[in-house]
Short mmCIF file of N, CA, C and O in Angstrom, two decimals:
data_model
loop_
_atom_site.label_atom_id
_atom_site.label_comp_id
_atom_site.label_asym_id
_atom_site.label_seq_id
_atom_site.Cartn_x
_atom_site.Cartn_y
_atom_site.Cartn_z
N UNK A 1194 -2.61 -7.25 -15.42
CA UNK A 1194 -2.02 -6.03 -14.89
C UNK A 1194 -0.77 -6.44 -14.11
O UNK A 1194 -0.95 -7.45 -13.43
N UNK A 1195 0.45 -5.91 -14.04
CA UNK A 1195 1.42 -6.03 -13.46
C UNK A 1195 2.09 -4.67 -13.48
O UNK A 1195 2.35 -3.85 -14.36
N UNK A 1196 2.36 -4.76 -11.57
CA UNK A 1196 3.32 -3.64 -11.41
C UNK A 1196 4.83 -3.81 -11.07
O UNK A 1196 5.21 -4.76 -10.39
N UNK A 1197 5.57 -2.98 -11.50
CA UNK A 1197 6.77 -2.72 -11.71
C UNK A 1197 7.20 -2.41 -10.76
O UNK A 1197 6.44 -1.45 -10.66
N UNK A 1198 7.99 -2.31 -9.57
CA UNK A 1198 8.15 -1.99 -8.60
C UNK A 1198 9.48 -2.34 -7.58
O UNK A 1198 9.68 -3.51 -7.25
N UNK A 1199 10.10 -1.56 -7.24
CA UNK A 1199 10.96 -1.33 -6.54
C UNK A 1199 10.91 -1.01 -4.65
O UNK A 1199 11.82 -1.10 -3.82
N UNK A 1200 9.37 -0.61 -4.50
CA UNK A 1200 9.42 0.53 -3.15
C UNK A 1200 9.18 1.53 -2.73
O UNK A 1200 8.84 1.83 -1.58
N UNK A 1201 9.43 2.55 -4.22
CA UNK A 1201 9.87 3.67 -3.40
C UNK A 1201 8.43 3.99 -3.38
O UNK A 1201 7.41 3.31 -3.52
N UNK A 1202 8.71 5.57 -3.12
CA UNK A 1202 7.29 6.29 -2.62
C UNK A 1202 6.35 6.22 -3.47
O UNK A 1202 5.26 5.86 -3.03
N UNK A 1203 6.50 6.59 -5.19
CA UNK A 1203 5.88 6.82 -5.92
C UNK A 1203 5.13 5.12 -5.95
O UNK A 1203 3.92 4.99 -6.16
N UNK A 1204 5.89 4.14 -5.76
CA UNK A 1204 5.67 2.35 -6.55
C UNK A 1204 4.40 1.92 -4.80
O UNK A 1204 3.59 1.00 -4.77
N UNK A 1205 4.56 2.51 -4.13
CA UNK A 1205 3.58 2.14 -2.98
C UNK A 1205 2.33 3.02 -3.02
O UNK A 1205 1.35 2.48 -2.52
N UNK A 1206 2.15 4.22 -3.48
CA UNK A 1206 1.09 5.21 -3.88
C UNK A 1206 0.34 4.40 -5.18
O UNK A 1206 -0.85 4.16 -4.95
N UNK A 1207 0.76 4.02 -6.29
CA UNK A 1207 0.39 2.80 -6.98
C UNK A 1207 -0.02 1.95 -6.91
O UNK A 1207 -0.97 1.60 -7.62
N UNK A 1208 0.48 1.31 -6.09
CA UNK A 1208 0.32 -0.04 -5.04
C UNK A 1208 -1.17 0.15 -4.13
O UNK A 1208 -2.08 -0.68 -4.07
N UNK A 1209 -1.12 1.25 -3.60
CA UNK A 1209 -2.28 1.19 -2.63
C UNK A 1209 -3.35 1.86 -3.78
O UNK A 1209 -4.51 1.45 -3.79
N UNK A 1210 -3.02 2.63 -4.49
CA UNK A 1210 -4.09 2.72 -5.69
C UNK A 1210 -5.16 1.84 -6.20
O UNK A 1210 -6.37 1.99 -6.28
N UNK A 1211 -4.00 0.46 -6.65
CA UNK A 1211 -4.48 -0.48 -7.24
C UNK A 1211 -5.55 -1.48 -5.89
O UNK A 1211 -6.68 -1.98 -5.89
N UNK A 1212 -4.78 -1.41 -5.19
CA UNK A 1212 -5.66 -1.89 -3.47
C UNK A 1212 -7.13 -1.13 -4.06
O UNK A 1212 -8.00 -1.52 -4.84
N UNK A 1213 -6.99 -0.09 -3.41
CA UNK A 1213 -8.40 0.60 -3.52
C UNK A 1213 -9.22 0.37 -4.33
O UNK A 1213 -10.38 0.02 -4.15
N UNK A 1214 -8.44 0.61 -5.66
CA UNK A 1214 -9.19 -0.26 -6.87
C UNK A 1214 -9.97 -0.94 -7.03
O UNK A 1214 -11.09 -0.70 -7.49
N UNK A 1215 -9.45 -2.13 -6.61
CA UNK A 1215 -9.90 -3.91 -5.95
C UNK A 1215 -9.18 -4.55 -7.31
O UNK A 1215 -9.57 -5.62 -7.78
N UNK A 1216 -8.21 -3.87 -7.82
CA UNK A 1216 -7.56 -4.41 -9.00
C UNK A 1216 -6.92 -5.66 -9.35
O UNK A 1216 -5.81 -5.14 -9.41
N UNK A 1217 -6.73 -6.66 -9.59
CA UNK A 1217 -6.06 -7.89 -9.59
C UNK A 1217 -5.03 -7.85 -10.45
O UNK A 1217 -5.24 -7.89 -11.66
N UNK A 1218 -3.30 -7.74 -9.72
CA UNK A 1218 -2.46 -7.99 -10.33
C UNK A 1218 -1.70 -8.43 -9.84
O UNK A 1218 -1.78 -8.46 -8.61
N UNK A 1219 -0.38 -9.11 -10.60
CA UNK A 1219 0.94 -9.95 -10.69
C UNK A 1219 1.99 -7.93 -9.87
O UNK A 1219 1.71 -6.79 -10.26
N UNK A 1220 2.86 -8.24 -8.97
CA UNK A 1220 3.96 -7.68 -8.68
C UNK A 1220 5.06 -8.60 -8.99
O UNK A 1220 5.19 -9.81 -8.84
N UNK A 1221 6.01 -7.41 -9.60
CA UNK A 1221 7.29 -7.49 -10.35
C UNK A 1221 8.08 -6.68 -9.68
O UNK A 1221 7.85 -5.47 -9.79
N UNK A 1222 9.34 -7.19 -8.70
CA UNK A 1222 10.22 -6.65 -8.13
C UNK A 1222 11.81 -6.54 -8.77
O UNK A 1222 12.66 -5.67 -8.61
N UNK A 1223 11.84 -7.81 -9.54
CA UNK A 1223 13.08 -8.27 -9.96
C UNK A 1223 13.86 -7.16 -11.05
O UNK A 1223 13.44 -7.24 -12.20
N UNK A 1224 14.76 -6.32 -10.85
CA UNK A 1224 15.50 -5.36 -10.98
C UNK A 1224 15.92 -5.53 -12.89
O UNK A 1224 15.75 -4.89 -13.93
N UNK A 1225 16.54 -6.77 -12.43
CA UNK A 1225 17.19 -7.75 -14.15
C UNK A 1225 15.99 -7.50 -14.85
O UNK A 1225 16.15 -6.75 -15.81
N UNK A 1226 14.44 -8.02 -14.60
CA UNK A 1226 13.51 -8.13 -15.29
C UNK A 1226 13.03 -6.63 -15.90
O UNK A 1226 12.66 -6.39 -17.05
N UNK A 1227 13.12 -5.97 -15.10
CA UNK A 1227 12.91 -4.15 -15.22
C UNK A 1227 13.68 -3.89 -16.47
O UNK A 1227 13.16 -3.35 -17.45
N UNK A 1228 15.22 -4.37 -16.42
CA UNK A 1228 16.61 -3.52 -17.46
C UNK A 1228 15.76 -4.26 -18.57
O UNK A 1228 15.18 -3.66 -19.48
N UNK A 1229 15.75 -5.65 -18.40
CA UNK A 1229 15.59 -6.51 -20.04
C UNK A 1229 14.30 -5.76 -20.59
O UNK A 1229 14.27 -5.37 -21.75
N UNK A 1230 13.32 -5.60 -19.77
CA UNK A 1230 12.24 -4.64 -20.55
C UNK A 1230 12.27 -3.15 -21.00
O UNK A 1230 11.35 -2.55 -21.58
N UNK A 1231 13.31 -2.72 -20.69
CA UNK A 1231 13.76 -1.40 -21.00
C UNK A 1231 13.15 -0.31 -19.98
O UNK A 1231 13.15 0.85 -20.39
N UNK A 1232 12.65 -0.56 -18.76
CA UNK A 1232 11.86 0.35 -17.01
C UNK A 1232 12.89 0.77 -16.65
O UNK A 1232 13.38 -0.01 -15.84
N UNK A 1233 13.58 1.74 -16.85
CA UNK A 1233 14.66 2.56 -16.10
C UNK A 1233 13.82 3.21 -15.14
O UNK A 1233 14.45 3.81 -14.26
N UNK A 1234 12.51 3.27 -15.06
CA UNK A 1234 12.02 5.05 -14.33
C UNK A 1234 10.55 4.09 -13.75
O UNK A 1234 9.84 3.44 -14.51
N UNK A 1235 10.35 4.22 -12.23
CA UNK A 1235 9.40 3.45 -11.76
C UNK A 1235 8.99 4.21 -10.72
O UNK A 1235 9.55 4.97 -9.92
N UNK A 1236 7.60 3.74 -10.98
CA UNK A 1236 6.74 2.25 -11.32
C UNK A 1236 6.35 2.40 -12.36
O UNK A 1236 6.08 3.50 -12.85
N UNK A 1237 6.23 1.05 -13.04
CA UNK A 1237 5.58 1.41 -14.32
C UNK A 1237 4.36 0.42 -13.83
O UNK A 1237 4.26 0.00 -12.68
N UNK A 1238 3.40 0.10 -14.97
CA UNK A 1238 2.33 -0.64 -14.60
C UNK A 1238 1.89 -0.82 -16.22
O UNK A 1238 1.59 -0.06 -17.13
N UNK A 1239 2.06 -2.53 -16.01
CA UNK A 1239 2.13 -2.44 -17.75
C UNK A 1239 0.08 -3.12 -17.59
O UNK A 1239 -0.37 -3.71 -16.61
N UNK A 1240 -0.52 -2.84 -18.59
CA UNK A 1240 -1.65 -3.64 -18.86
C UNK A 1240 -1.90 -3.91 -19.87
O UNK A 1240 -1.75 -2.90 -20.56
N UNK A 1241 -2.28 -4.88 -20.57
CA UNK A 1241 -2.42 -6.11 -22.03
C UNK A 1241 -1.40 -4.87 -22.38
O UNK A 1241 -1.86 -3.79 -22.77
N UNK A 1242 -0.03 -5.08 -22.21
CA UNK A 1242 1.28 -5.04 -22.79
C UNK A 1242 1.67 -3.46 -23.23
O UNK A 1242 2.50 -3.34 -24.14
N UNK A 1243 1.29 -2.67 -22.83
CA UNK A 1243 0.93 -1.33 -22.44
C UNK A 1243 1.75 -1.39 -21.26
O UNK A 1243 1.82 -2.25 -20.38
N UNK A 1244 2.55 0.05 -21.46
CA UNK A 1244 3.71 0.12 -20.02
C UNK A 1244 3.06 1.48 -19.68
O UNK A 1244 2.83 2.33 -20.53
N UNK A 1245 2.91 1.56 -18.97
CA UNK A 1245 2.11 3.35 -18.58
C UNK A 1245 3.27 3.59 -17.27
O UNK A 1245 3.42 2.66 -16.48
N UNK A 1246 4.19 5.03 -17.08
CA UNK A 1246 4.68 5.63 -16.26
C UNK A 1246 3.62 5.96 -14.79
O UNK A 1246 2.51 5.46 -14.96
N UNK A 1247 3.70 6.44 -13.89
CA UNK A 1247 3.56 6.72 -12.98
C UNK A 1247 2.12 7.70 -13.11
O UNK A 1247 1.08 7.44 -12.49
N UNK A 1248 2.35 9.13 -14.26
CA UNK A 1248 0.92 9.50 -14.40
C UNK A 1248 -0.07 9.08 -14.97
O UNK A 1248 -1.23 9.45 -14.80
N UNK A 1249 0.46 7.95 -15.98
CA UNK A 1249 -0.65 7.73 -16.94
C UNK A 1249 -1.17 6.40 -16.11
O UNK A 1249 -2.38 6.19 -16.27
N UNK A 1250 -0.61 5.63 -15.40
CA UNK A 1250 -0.99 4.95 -14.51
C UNK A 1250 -1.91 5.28 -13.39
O UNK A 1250 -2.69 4.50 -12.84
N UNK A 1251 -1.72 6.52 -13.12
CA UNK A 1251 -3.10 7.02 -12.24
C UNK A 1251 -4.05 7.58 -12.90
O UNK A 1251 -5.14 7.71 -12.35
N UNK A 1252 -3.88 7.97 -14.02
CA UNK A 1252 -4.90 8.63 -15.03
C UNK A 1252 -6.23 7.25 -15.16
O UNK A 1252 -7.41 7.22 -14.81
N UNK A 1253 -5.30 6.22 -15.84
CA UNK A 1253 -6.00 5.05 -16.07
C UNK A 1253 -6.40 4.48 -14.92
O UNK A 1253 -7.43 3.83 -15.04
N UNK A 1254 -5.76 4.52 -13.49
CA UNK A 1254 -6.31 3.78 -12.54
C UNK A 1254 -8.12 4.70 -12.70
O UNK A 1254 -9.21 4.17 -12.92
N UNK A 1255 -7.80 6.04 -12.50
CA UNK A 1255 -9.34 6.77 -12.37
C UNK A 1255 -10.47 6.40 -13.17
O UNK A 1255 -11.57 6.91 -12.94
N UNK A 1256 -10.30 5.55 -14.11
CA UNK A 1256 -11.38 4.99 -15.16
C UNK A 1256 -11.67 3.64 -15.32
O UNK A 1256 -12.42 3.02 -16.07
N UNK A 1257 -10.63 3.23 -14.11
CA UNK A 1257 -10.86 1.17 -13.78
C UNK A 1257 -12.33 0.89 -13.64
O UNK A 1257 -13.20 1.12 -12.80
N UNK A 1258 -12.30 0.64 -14.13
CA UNK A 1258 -14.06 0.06 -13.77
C UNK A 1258 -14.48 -0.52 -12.46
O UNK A 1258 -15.65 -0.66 -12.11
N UNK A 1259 -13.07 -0.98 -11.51
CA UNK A 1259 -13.35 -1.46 -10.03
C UNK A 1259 -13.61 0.07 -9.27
O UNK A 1259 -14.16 0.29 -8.19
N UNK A 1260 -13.16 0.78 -9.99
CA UNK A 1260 -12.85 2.17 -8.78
C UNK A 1260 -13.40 2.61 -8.33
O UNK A 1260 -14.54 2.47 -8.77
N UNK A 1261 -13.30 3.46 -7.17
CA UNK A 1261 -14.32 4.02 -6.54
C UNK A 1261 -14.89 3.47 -5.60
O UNK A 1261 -15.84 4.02 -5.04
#
């Protein structure tokens, strides 16, 4: 799991998502790394190579198997 992330409001609501979770992932800040993957629009949260936006990223956080 790796998140995409910049900061802003939406990439820290994610962030503490994945906390709650008890999720184990790699953070990705690096801006260059975002363009070369084609992430204009964040956070994304890619998993086994799967880029999920912001809702589908909380959709899927709700069915983590850590959750809850």
């Amino acid at each position: 799991i790796v998140l995409y992330t910049t900061g802003c409001l939406r990439c820290d609501i994610l962030h503490a998502k994945l906390e709650l979770a008890g999720a184990q992932y790699q953070t990705v800040t690096d801006t260059a790394v975002m363009a070369e993957k084609g992430f204009f629009y964040l956070p994304i949260l890619e998993v086994d190579g799967e880029a999920m936006e912001f809702g589908d990223a909380i959709k899927w956080l709700k069915e983590y198997p850590y959750g809850d």
